[in-house]
Tab-separated table of C-alpha atoms and ligand atoms in Angstrom:
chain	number	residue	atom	x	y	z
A	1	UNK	CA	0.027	8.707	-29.717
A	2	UNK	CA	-3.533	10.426	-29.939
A	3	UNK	CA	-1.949	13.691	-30.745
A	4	UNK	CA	-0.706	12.490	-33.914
A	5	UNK	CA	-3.979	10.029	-34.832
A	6	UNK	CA	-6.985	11.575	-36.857
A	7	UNK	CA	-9.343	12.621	-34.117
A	8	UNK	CA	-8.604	12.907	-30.586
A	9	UNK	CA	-11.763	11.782	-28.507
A	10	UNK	CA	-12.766	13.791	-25.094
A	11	UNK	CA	-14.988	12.715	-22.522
A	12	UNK	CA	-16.855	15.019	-20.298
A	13	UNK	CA	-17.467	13.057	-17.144
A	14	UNK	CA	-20.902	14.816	-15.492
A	15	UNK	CA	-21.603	13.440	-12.372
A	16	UNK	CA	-25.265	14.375	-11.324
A	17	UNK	CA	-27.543	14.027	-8.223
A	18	UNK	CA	-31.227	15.218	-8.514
A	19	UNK	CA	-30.641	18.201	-11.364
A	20	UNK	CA	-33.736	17.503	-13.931
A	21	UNK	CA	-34.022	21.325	-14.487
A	22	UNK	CA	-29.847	21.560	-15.417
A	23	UNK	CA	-29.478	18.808	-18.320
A	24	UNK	CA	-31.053	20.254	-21.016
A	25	UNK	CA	-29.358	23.980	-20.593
A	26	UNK	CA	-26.277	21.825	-19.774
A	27	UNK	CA	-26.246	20.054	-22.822
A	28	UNK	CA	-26.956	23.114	-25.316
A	29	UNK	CA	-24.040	24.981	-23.629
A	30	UNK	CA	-21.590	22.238	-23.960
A	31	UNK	CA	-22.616	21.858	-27.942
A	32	UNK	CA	-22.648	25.548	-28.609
A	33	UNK	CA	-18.604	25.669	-27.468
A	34	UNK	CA	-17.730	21.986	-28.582
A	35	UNK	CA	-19.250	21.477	-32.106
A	36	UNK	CA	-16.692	24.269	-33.669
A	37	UNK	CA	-14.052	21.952	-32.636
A	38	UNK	CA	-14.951	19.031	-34.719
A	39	UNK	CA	-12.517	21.018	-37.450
A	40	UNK	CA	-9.615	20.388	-35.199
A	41	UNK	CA	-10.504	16.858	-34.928
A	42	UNK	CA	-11.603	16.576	-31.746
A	43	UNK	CA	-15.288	14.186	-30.917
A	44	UNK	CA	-16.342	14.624	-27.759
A	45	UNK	CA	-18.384	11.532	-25.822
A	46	UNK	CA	-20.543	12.533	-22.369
A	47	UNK	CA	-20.653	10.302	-19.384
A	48	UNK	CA	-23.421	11.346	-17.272
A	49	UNK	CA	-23.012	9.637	-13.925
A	50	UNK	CA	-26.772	8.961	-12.022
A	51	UNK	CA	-25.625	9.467	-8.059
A	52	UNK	CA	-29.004	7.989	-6.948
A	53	UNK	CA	-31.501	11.031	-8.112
A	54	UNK	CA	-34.581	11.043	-6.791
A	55	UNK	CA	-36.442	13.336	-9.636
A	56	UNK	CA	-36.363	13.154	-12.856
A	57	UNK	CA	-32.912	13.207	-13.597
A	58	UNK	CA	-32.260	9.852	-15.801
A	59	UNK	CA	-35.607	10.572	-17.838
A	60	UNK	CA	-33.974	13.589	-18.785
A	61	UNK	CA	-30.805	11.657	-19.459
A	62	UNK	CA	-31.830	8.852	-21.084
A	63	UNK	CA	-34.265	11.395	-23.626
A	64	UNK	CA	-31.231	13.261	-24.367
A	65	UNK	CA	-29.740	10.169	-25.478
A	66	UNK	CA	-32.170	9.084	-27.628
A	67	UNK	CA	-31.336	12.067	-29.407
A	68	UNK	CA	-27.770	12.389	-28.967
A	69	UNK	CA	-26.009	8.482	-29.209
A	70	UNK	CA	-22.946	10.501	-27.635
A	71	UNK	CA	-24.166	10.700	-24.388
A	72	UNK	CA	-23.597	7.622	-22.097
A	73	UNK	CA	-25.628	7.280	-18.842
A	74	UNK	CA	-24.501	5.146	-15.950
A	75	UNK	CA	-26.924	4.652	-13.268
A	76	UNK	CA	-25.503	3.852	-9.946
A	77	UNK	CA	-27.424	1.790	-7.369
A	78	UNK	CA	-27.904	5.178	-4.823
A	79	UNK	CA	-26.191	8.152	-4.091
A	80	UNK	CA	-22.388	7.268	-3.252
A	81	UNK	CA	-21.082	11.283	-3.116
A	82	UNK	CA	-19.621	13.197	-5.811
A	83	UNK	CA	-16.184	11.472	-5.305
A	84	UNK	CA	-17.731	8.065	-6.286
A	85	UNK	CA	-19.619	9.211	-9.416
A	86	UNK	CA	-16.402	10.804	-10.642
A	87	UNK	CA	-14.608	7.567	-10.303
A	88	UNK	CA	-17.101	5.410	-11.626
A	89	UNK	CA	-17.078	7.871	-14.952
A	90	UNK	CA	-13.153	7.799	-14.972
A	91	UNK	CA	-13.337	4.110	-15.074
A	92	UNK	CA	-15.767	3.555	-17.940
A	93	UNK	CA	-13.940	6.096	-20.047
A	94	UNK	CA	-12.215	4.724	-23.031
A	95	UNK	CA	-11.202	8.859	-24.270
A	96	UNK	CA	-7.616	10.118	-24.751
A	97	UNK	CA	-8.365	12.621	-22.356
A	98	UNK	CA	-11.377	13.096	-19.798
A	99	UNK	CA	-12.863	16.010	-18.471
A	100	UNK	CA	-14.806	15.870	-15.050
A	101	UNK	CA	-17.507	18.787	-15.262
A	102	UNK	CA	-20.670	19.995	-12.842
A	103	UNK	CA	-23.956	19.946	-14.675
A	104	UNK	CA	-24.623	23.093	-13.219
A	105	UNK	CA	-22.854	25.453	-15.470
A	106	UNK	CA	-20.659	26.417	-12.771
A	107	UNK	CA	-17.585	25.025	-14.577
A	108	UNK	CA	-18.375	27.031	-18.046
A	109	UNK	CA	-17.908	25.110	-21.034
A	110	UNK	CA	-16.143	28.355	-23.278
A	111	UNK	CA	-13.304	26.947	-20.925
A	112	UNK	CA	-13.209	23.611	-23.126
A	113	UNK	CA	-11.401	24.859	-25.910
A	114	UNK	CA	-8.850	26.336	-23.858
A	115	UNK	CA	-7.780	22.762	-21.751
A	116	UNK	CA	-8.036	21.398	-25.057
A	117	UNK	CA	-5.566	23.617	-26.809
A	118	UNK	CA	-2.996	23.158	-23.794
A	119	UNK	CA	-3.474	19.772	-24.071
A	120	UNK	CA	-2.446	19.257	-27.527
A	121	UNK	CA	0.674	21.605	-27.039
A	122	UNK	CA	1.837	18.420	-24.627
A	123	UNK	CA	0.462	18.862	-20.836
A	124	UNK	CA	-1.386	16.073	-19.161
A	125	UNK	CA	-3.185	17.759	-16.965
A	126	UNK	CA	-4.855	21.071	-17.571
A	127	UNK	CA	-6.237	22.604	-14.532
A	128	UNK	CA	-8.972	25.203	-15.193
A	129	UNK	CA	-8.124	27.927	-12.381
A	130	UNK	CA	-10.996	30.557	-10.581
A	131	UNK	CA	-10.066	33.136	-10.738
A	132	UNK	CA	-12.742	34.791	-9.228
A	133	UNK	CA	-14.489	33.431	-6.539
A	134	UNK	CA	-17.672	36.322	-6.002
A	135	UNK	CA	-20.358	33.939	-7.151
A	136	UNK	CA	-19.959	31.882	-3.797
A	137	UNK	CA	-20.658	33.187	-0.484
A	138	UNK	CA	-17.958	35.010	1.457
A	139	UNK	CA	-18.434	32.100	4.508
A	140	UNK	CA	-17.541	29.963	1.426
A	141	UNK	CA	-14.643	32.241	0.470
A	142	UNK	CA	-13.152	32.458	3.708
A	143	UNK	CA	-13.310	28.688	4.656
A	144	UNK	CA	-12.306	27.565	1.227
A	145	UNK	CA	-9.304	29.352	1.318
A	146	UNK	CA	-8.279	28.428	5.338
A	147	UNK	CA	-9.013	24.665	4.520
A	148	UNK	CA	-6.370	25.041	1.273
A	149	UNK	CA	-4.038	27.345	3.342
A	150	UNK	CA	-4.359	24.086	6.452
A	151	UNK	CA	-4.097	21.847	4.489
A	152	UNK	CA	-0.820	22.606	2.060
A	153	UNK	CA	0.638	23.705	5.212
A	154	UNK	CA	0.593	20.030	6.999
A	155	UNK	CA	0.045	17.882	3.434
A	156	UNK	CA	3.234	16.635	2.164
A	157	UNK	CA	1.332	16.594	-1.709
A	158	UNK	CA	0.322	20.231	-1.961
A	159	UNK	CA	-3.240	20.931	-3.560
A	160	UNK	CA	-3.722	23.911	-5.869
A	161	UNK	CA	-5.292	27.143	-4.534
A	162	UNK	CA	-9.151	27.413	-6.914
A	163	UNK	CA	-9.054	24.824	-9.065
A	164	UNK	CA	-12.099	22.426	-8.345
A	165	UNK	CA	-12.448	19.016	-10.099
A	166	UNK	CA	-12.875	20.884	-13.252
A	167	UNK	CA	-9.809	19.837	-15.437
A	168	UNK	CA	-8.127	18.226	-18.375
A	169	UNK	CA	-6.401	14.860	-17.741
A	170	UNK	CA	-4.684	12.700	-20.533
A	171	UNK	CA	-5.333	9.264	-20.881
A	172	UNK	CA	-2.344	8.509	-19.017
A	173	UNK	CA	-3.626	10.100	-15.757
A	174	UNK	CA	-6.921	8.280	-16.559
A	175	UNK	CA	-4.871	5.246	-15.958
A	176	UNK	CA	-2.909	6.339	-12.916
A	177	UNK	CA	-5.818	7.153	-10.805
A	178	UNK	CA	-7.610	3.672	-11.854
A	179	UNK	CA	-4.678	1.845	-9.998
A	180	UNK	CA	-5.108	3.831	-6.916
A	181	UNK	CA	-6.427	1.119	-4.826
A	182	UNK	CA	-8.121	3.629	-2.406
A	183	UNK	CA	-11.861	3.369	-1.313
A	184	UNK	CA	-12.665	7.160	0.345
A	185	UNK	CA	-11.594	8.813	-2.546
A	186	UNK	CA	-10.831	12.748	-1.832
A	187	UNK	CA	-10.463	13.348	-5.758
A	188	UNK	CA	-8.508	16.963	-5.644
A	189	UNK	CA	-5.986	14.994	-3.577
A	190	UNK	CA	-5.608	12.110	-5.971
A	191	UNK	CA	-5.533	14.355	-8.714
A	192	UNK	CA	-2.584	15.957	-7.354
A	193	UNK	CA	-0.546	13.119	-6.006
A	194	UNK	CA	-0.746	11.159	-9.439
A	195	UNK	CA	1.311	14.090	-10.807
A	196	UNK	CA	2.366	14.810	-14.704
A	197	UNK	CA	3.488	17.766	-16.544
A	198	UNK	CA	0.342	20.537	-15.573
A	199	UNK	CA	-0.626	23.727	-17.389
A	200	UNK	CA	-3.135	26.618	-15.759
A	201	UNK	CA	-5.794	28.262	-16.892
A	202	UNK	CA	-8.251	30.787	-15.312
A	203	UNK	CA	-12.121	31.062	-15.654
A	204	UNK	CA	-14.627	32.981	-13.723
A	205	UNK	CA	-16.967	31.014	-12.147
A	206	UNK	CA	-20.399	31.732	-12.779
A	207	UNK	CA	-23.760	30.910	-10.487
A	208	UNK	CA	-25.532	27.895	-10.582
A	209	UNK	CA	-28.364	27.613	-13.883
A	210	UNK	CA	-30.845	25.586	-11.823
A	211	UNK	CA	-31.357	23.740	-8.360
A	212	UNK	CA	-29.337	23.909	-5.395
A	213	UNK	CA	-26.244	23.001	-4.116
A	214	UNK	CA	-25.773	19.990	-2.916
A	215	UNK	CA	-23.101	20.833	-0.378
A	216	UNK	CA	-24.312	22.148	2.923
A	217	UNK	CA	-21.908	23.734	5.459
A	218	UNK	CA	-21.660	20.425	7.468
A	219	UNK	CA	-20.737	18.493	3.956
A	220	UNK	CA	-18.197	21.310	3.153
A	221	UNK	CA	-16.369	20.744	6.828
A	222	UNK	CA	-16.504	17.077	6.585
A	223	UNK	CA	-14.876	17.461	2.583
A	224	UNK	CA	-12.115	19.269	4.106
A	225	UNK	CA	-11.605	16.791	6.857
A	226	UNK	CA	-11.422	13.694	4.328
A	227	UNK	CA	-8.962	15.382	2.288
A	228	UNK	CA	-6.739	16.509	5.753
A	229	UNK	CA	-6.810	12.973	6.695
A	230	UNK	CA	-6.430	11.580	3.712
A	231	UNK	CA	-3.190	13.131	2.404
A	232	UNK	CA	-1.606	14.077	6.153
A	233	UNK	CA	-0.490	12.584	9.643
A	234	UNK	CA	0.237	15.702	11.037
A	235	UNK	CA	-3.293	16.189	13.142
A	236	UNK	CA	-1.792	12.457	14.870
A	237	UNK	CA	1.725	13.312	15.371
A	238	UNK	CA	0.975	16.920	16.365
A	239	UNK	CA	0.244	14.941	19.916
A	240	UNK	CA	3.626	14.046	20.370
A	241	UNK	CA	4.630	17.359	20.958
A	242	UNK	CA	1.447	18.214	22.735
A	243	UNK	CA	1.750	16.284	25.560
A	244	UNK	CA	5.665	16.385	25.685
A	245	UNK	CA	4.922	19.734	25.682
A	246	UNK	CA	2.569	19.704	28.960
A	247	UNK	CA	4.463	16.571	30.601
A	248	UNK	CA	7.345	19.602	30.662
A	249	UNK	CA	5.675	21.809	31.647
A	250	UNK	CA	4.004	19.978	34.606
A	251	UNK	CA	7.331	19.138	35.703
A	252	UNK	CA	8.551	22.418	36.045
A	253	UNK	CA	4.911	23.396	37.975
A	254	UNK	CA	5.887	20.037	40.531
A	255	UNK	CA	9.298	21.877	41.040
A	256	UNK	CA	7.890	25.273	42.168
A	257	UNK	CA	5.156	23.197	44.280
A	258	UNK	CA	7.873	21.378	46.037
A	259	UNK	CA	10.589	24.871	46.506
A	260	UNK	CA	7.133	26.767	48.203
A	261	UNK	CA	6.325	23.790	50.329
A	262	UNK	CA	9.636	23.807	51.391
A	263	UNK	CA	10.636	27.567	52.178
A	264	UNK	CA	7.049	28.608	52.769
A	265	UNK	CA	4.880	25.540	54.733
A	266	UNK	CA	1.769	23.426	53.354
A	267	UNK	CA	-0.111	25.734	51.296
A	268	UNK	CA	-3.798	24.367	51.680
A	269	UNK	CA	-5.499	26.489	48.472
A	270	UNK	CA	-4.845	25.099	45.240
A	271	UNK	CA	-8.026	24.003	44.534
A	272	UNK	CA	-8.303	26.534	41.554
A	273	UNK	CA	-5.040	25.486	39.734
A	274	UNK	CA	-6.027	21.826	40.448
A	275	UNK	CA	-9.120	22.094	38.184
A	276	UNK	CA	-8.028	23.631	35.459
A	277	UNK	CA	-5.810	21.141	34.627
A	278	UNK	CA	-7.498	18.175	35.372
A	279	UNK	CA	-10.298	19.924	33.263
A	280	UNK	CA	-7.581	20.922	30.078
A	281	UNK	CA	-5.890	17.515	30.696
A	282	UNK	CA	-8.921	15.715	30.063
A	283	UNK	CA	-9.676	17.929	27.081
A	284	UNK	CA	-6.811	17.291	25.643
A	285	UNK	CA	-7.064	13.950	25.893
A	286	UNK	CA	-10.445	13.743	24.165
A	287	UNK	CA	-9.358	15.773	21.261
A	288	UNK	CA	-6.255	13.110	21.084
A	289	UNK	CA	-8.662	10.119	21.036
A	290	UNK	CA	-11.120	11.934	18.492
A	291	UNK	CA	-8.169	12.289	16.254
A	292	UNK	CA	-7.165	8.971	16.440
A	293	UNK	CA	-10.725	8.003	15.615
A	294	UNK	CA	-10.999	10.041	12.228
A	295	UNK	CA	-8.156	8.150	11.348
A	296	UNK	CA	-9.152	4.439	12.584
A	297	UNK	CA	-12.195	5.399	11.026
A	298	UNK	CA	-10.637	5.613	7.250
A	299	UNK	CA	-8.417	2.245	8.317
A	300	UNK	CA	-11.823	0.402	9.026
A	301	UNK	CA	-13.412	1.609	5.951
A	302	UNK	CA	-10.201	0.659	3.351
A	303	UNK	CA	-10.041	-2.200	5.494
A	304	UNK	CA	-13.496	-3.776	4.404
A	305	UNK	CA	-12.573	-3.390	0.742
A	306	UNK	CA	-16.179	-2.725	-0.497
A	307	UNK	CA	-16.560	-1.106	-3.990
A	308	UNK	CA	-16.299	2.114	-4.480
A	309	UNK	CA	-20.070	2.327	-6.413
A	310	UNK	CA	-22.418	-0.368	-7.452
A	311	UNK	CA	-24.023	0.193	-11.047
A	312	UNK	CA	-27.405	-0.600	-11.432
A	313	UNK	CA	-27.024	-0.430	-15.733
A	314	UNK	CA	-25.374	1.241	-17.929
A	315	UNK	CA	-26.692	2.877	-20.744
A	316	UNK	CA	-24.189	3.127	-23.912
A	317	UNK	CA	-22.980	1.764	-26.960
A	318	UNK	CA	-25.546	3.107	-30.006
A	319	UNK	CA	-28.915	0.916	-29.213
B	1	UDP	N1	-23.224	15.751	-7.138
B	1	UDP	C1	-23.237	14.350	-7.205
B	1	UDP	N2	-23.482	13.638	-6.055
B	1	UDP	C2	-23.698	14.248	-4.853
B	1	UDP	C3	-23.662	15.659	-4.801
B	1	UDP	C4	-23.417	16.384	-5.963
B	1	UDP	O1	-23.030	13.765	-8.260
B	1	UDP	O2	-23.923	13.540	-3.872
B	1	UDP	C5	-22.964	16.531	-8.385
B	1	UDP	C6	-23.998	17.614	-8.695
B	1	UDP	O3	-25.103	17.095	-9.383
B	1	UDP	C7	-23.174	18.590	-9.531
B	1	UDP	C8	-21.790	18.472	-8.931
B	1	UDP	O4	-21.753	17.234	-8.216
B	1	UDP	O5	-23.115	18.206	-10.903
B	1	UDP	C9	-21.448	19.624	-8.005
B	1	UDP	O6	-22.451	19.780	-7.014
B	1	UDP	P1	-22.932	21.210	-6.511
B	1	UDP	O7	-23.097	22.138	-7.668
B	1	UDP	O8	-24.130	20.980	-5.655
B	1	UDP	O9	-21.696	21.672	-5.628
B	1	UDP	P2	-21.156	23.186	-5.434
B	1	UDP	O10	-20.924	23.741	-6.809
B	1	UDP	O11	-22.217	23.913	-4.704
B	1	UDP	O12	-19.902	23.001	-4.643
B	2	MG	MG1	-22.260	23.833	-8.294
């Protein structure tokens, strides 16, 4: 096993979209908190994933390789999301153990050590925990923490509270997620339903070095609803009781309608009480189909069985 061989090799899986101005601090973070731990016989390789930057972005990378043969660059065809470039650095990783990191210096690298240590005392997976969230905004706070509240509430694989795709996994888990056949991949999900023996630890998360986040408030709320729909039915079988619940309840309505007709005449008003429901009815019924939709959606797109990524070239190997 790599615990017991000479030097244990760690890959820090970067993916990066359009963030020129955060390699080069990126990179001289990273060595100032990894070179001390060539002693303990760890090397560390970097797989910078290109998600279709528009700037300079693979300049920068492909300079810091010709300076650092460590550094492997692979240069998808356009921007596939942050999910994609993760799994396309997973899958050319030939490491004991990978680490998937932002470029932005949001997941610090003084945290490396730490995953590292855990690892070698025998966990798989080493989630690095926040645990503070003040950097991010408190819109940011609030949602983050309803969508992980929603979600372990209705998702039979529960998904830890803070802990981003920042993390230690083991070659073994490298391997598990590669067989996941899955096309929309909603990584904090997968990371969790693969499984093994997991060890915490906390970090503060600091503010962005340079450029801007890439996820907008609409990107955020559709996130959450890949990973709801990914990993639950409930939102679909919620329905079932929603409409048994009305059908009841219309019932008992048609019962007092028919007792007042009876004892008290035709009542000729009702004009009120007619269009409401018609009008919730109907709403109902729309929010019904829409779910069914987001779901039929994810069905068509597994269905066509395109590739996750395309890679335009790779860039590795010493030359
Ligand atoms: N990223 C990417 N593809 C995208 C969007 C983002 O590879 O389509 C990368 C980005 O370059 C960064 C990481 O994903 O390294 C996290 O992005 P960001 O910092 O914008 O997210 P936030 O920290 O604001 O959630
Ligand atoms: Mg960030």
């Amino acid at each position: 096993m790599h615990k017991k061989s000479a030097t244990a090799v760690v890959a820090l899986i970067v993916p990066v979209h359009n963030e020129e101005a955060a390699i080069v601090p990126f990179l001289s973070a990273v060595r100032e908190h990894t070179d001390g731990l060539k002693k303990s016989n760890v090397a560390f390789d970097f797989i910078f994933v290109n998600d279709g930057s528009s700037d300079a972005t693979l300049d920068r990378l492909i300079e810091a390789r010709q300076a650092d043969p460590r550094i492997q660059v692979i240069d998808l065809s356009r921007n596939f999301g942050k999910e994609a470039a993760l799994t396309a650095g997973l899958d050319c990783c030939d490491a004991d153990a990978a680490i998937p990191m932002d470029v932005d210096l949001q997941d610090p690298p003084s945290v490396i050590p730490l995953l590292i240590e855990k690892w070698r005392e025998g966990f798989e997976v080493v989630l690095a925990k926040r645990a503070s969230r003040a950097s991010d905004s408190l819109l940011k706070q609030h949602s983050a923490s309803m969508f992980y509240r929603i979600h372990n509430w209705i998702a039979q694989q529960k998904i830890p509270h803070d802990v981003g795709d920042f993390r230690l996994i083991d070659r073994q888990v490298i391997e598990a997620l590669r067989a996941l056949p899955e096309r929309r991949r909603f990584m904090k999900g997968l990371f969790a339903w693969v499984g093994f023996r997991t060890a915490t630890v906390e970090y503060i998360r600091d503010p962005r070095v340079a450029g801007r986040s890439k996820f907008s408030g609409w990107r955020l709320w559709n996130f959450a609803l890949e990973g709801i729909t990914s990993f639950s039915t409930a939102p679909l079988d919620i329905w079932t009781y929603v409409g048994a619940a009305i059908s009841a309840l219309s019932f008992l309505y048609g019962l007092v309608i028919i007792a007042k007709t009876l004892l008290f005449g035709i009542d000729v008003p009702g004009y009120a009480s007619l269009l409401v429901s018609v009008l919730f009815l109907g709403g109902i019924q729309l929010l019904g189909i829409g779910i069914i939709g987001q779901y039929l959606g994810r069905v068509y797109a597994e269905i066509k069985q395109r590739p996750i990524y395309i890679v335009r070239r790779k860039y590795e190997g010493t030359r």
